[in-house]
Short mmCIF file of C-alpha atoms in Angstrom, two decimals:
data_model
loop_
_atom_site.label_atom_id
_atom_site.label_comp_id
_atom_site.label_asym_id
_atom_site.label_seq_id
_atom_site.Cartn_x
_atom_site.Cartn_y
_atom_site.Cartn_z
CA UNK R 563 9.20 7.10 -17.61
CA UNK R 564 11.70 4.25 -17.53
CA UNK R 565 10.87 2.03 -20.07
CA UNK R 566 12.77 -1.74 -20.39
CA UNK R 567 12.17 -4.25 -23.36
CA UNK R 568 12.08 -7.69 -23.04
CA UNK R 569 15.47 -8.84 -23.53
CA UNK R 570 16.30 -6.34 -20.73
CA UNK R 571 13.25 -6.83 -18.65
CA UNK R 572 14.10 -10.67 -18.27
CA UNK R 573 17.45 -10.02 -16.06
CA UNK R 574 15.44 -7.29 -14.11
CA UNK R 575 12.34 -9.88 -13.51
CA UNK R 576 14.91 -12.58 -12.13
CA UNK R 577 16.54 -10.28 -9.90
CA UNK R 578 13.04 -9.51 -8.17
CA UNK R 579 11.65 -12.86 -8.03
CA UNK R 580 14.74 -14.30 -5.97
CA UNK R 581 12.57 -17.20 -4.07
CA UNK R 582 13.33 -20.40 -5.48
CA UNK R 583 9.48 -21.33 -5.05
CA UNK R 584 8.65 -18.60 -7.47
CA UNK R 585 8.47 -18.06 -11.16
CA UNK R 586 7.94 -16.51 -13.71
CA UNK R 587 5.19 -17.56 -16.25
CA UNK R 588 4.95 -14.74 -18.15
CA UNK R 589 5.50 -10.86 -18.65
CA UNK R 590 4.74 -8.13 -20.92
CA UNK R 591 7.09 -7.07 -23.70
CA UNK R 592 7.67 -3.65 -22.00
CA UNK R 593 8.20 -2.68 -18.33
CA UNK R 594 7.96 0.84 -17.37
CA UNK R 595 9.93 0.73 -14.01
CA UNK R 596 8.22 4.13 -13.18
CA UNK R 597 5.28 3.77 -12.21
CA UNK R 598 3.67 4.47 -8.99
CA UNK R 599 1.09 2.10 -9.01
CA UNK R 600 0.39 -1.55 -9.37
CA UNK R 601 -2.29 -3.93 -9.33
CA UNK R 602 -2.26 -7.25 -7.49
CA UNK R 603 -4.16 -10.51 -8.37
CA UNK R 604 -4.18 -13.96 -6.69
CA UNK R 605 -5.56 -16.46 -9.26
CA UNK R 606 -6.34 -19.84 -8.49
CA UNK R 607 -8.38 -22.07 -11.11
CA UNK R 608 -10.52 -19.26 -12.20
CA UNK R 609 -9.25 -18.84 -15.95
CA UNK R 610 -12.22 -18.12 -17.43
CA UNK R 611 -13.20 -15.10 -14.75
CA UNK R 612 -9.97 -13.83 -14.58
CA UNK R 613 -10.15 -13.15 -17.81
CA UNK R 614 -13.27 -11.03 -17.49
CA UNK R 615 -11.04 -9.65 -14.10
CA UNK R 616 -8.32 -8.45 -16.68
CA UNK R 617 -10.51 -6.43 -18.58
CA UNK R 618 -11.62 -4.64 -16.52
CA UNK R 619 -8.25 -3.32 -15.80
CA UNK R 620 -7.43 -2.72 -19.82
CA UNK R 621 -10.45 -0.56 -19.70
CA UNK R 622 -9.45 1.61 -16.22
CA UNK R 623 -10.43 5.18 -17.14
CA UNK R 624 -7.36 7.04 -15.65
CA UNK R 625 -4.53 8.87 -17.21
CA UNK R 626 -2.16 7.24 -14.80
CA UNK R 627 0.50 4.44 -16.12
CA UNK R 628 0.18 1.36 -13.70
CA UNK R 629 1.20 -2.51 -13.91
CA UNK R 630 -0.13 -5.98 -12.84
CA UNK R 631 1.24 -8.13 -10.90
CA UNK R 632 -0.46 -12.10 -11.29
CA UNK R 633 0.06 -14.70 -8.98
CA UNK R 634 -0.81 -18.07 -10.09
CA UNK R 635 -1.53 -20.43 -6.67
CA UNK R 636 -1.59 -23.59 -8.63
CA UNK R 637 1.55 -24.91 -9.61
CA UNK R 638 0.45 -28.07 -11.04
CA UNK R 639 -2.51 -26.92 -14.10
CA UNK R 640 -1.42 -23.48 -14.21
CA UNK R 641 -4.73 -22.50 -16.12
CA UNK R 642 -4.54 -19.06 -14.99
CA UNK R 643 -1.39 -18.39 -16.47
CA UNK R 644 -2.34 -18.71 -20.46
CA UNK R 645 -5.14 -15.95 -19.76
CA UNK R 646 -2.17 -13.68 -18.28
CA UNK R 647 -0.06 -14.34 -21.24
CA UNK R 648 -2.74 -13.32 -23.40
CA UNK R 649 -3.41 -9.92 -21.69
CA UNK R 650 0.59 -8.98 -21.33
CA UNK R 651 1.81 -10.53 -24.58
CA UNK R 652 -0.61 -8.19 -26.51
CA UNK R 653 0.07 -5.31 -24.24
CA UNK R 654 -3.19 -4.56 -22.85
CA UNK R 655 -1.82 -4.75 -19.74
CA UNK R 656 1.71 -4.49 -18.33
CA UNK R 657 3.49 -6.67 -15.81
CA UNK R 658 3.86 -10.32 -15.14
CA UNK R 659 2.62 -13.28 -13.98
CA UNK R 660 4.18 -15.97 -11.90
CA UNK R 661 3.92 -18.88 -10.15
CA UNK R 662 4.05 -19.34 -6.40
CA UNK R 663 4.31 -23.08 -5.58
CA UNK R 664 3.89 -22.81 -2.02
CA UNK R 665 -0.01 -23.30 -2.09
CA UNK R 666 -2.41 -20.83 0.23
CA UNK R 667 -4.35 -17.67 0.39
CA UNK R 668 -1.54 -15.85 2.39
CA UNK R 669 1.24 -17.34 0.26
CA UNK R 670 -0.15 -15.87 -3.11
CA UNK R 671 -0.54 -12.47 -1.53
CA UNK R 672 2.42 -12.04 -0.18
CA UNK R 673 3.87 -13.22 -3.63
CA UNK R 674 2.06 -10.60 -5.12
CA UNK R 675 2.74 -7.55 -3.02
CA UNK R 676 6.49 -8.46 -2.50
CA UNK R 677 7.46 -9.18 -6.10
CA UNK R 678 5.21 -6.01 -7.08
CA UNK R 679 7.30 -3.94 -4.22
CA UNK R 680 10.85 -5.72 -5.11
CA UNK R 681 9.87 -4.95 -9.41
CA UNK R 682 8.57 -1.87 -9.23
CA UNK R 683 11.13 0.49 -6.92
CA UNK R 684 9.26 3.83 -7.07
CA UNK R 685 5.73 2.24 -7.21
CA UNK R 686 4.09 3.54 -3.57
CA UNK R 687 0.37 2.14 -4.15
CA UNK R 688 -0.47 -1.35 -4.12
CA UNK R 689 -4.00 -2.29 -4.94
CA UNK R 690 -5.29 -5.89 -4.61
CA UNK R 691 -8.28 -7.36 -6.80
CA UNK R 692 -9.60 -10.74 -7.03
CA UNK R 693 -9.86 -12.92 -9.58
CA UNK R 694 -13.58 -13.66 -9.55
CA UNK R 695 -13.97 -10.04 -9.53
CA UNK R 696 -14.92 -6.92 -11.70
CA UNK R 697 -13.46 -3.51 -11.41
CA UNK R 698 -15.77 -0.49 -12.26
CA UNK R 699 -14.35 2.01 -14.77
CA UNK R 700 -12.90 4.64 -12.64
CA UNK R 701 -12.01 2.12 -10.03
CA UNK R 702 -8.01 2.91 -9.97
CA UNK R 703 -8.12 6.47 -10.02
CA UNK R 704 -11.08 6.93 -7.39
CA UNK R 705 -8.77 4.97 -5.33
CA UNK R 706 -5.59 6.28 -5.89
CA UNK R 707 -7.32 9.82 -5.91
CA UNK R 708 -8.48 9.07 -2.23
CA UNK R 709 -4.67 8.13 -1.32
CA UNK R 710 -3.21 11.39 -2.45
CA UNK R 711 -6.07 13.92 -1.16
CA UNK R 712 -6.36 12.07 2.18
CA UNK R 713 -2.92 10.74 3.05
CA UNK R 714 -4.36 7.70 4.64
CA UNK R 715 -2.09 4.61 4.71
CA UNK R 716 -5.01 2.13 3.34
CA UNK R 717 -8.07 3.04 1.43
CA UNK R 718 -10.54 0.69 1.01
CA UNK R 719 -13.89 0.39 -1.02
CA UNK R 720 -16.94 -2.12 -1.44
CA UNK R 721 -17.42 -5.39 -3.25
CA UNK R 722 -21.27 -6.01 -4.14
CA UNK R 723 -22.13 -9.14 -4.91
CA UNK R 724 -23.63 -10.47 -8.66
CA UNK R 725 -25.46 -13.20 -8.43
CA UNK R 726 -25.56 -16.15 -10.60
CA UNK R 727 -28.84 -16.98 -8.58
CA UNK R 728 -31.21 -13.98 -9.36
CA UNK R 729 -33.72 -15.65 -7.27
CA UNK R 730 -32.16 -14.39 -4.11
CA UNK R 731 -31.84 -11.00 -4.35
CA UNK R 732 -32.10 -10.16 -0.64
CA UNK R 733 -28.88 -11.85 -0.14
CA UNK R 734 -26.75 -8.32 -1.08
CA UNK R 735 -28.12 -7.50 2.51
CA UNK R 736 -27.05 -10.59 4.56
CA UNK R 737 -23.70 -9.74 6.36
CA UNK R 738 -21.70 -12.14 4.51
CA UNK R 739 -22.02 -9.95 1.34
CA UNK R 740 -22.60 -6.72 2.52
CA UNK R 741 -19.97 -3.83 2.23
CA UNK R 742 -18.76 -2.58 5.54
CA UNK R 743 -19.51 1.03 5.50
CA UNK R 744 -21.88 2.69 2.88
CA UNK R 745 -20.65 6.11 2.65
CA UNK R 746 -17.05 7.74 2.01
CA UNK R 747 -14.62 8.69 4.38
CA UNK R 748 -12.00 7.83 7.36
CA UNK R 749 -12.94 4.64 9.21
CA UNK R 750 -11.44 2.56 11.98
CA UNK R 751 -10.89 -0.53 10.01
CA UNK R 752 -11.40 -2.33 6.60
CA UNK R 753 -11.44 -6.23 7.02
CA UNK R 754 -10.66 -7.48 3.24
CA UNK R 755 -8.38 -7.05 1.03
CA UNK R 756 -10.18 -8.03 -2.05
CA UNK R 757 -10.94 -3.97 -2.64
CA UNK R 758 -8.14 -2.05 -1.09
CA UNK R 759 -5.16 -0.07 -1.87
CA UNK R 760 -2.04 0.07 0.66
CA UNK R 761 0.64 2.55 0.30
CA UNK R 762 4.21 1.42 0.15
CA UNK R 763 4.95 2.99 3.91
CA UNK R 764 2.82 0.50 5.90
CA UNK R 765 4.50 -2.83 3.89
CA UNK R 766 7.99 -1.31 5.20
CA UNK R 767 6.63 -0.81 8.89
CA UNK R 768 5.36 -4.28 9.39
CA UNK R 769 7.82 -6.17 7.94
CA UNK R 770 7.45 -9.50 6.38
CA UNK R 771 5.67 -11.76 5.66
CA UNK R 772 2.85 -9.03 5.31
CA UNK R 773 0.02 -11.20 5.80
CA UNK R 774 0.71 -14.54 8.67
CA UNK R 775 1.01 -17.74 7.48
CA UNK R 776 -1.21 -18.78 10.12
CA UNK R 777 -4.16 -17.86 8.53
CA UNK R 778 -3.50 -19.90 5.09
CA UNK R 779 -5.81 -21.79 4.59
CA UNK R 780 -8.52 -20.89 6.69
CA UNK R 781 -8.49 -17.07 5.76
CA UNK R 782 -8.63 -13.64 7.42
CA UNK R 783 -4.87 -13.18 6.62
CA UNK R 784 -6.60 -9.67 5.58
CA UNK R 785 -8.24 -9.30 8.17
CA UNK R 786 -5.23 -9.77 10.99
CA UNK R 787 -3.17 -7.66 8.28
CA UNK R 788 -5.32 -4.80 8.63
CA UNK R 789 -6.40 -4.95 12.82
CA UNK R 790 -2.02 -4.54 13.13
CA UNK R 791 -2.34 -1.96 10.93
CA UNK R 792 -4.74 -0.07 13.12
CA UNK R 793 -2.60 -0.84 15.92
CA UNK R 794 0.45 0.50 14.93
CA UNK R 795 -1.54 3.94 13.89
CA UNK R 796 -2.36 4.05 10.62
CA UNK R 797 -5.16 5.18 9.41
CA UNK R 798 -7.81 3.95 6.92
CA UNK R 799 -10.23 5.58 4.40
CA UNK R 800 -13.46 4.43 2.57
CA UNK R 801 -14.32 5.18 -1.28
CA UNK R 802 -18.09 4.01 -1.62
CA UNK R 803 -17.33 4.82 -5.34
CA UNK R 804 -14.91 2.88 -5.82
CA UNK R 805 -16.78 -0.26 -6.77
CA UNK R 806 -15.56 -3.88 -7.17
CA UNK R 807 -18.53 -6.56 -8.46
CA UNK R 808 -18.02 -10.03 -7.16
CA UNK R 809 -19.18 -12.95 -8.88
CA UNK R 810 -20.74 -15.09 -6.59
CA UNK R 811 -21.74 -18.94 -7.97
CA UNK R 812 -24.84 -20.83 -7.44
CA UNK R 813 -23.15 -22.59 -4.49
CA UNK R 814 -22.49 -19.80 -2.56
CA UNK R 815 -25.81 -19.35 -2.15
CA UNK R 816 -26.73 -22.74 -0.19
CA UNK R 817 -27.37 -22.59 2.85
CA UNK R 818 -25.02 -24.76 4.02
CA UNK R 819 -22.28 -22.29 2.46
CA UNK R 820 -23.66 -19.45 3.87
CA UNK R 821 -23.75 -21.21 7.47
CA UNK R 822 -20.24 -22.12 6.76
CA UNK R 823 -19.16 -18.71 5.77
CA UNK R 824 -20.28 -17.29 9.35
CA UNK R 825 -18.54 -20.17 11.18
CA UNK R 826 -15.10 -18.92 9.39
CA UNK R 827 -15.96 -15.25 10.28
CA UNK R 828 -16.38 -16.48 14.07
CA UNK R 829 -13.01 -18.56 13.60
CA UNK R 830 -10.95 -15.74 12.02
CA UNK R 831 -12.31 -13.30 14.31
CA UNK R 832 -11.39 -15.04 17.10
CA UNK R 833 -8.11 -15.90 15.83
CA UNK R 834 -7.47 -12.16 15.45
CA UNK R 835 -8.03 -11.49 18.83
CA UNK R 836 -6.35 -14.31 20.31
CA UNK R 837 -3.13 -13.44 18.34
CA UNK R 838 -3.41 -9.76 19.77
CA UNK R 839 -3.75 -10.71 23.48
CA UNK R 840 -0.12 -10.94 24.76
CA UNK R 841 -0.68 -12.17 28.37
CA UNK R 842 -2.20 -14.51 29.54
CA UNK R 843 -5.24 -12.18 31.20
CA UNK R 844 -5.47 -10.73 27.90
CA UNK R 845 -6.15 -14.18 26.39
CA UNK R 846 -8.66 -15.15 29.05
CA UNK R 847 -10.83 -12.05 28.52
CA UNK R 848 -10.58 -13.10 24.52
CA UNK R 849 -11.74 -16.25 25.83
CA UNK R 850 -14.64 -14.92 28.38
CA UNK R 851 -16.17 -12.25 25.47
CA UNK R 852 -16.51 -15.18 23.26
CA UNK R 853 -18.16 -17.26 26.20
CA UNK R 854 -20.55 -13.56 26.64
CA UNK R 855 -21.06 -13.21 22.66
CA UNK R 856 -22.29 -17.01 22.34
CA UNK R 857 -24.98 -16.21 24.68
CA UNK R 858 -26.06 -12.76 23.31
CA UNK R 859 -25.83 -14.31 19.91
CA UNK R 860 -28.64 -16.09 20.28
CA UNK R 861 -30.70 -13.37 21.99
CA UNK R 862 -30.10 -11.01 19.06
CA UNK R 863 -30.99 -14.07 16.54
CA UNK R 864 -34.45 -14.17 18.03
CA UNK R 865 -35.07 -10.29 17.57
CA UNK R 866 -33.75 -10.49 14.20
CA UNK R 867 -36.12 -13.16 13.39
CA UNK R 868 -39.15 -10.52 13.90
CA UNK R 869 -37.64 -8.60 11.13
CA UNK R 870 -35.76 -10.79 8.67
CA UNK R 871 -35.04 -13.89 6.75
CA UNK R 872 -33.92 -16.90 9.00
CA UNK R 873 -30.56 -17.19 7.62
CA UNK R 874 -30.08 -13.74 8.29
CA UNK R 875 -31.12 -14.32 11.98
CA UNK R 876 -28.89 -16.74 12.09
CA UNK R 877 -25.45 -15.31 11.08
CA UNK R 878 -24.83 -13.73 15.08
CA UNK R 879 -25.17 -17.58 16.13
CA UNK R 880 -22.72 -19.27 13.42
CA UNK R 881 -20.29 -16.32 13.99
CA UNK R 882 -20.54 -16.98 17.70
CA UNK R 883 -20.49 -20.66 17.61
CA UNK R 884 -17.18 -20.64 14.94
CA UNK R 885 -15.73 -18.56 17.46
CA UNK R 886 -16.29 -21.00 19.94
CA UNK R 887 -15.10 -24.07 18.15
CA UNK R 888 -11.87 -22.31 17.05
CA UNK R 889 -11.14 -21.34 20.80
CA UNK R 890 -10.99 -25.24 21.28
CA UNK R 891 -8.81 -25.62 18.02
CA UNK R 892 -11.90 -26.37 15.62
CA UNK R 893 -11.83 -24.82 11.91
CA UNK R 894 -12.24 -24.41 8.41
CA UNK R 895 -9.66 -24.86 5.85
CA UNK R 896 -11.57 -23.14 2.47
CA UNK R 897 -8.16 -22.46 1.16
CA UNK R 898 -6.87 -25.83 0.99
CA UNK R 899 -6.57 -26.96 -2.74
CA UNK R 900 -8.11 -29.73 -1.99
CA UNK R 901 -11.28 -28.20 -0.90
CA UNK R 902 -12.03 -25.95 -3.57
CA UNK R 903 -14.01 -26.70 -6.36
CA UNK R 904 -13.25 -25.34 -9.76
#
């Protein structure tokens, strides 16, 4: 264990965070520069749930000594950054917080995992948790655990949703909120990153910035991340233990948010895909299979309608149909400050 107090910690903390739109906002009293794993948090205007996010780490049943690295998107009210304080300055959690003024889903990420990689030299697991989310107990070490036995470069695990609407409780099953995969084991792919754990190795094989710029503001940074992941080899595991709880607001259970959500799904899917073709006959089959999925889409809405809620139904068609739109340069932009709503 390499422990380093404050006064010493400060000249170690500045060499890490070199990027002159980063800084520091806070850190704990004590870093111990040995440990092999660290948690990382993007917080944007969620002060009040990131505190509930926070202790849930404190109270991580595992034997294992890891630290937190906090990322605080806004640069301007900073609200997340007080709630950080708290948790380092009284040592229930180790690490720091800082700010990263360059505004974006993909720019708070990357801030995250490169100043936890650059801080924290022998640290080989990264985790990543949201700050509108809740980790179960034995979250870490199920995760880390899965790492070690399996060897896999990127373990993933659900988030379920908890609703602030009770009244829709059939909403855990609509594809917007359900998990991927509902058992444990190797998979092809995970697609988000707020539940996931990647190992030092596949940060050093594809380079930087981790996750593309590109995908900002409208999202599925994750989601690229992971699909160049797969296609440089590595290999992904599932921990249906290993549960995350997301909070989920009253408005994200309109239907008008929901129908939203699927439109940004289609986009970033497409996106994906399009960014993976290299030649031009690669793009124009991306192109034709979105043409061929618009069509089915609405096929498979109408069986689904036998058998489920409309909005259900309907997810295959706004997927489709945001696909379709962002083929002709037509998107979202949740991640904008300016169009999220504290």
């Amino acid at each position: 264990m390499t422990l380093i107090p404050t006064e010493l910690s400060t000249s170690r903390i500045t060499d890490a965070v070199r990027d002159p739109n980063r800084e520091i906002a806070a850190s704990s009293r004590v870093l111990d520069l040995s440990v092999g794993t660290v948690v990382c948090i993007p917080c944007f205007r969620r002060p009040q749930h990131l505190r509930l996010t926070l202790e849930s780490l404190a109270g991580q049943r595992t034997p294992r000594s890891f630290a937190v690295v906090m990322v605080e998107n806004d640069a301007s009210r900073r609200e997340s950054a007080p709630v950080a304080a708290e948790y380092l300055d009284a040592g229930k959690l180790q690490g720091i917080c800082l700010v990263e003024k360059r505004q974006g889903n993909c720019q708070a990420i990357n801030a995250a995992f490169e100043t936890a990689q650059m801080l924290f030299p022998l640290a080989t697991r990264f985790l990543m948790i949201d700050d509108d989310e809740i980790a179960s107990p034995d979250w870490l070490e199920l995760m880390v655990r899965t790492a070690e036995a399996t060897g896999a470069d990127v373990v993933g695990g659900p988030v379920l949703p908890l609703f602030d609407d009770d009244s829709k409780p059939w909403l855990a099953r609509h594809p917007a909120f359900c998990p991927a995969y509902d058992y444990s084991g190797a998979v092809p792919l995970i697609y988000g990153c707020g539940n996931c754990l990647i190992t030092r190795s596949v940060f050093d094989r594809l380079g930087t910035p981790a996750f593309d710029l590109r995908f900002n503001f409208l999202g599925g940074g994750d989601c690229d991340f992971f699909v160049r992941c797969r296609n440089a080899g590595m290999t992904f595991h599932w921990t249906a233990e290993a549960v995350i709880t997301e909070t989920v607001p009253h408005g994200r259970t309109s239907l008008v948010w929901i129908a939203k959500r699927g439109l940004r799904i289609g986009a970033i899917n497409y996106r994906v895909q399009f960014k993976a073709a290299k030649t031009a006959a690669a793009r124009t089959r991306v192109f034709t299979a979105m043409l061929g999925r618009l069509l089915l889409s609405l096929v498979r809405a109408a069986r689904l309608s036998f058998t489920t809620k409309a909005v259900v139904a309907m997810h295959p068609v706004m997927v489709a149909f945001g696909s379709a739109l962002a083929a002709f340069g037509i998107e979202q932009r949740p991640y904008e400050a300016s169009k999220i709503v504290s």
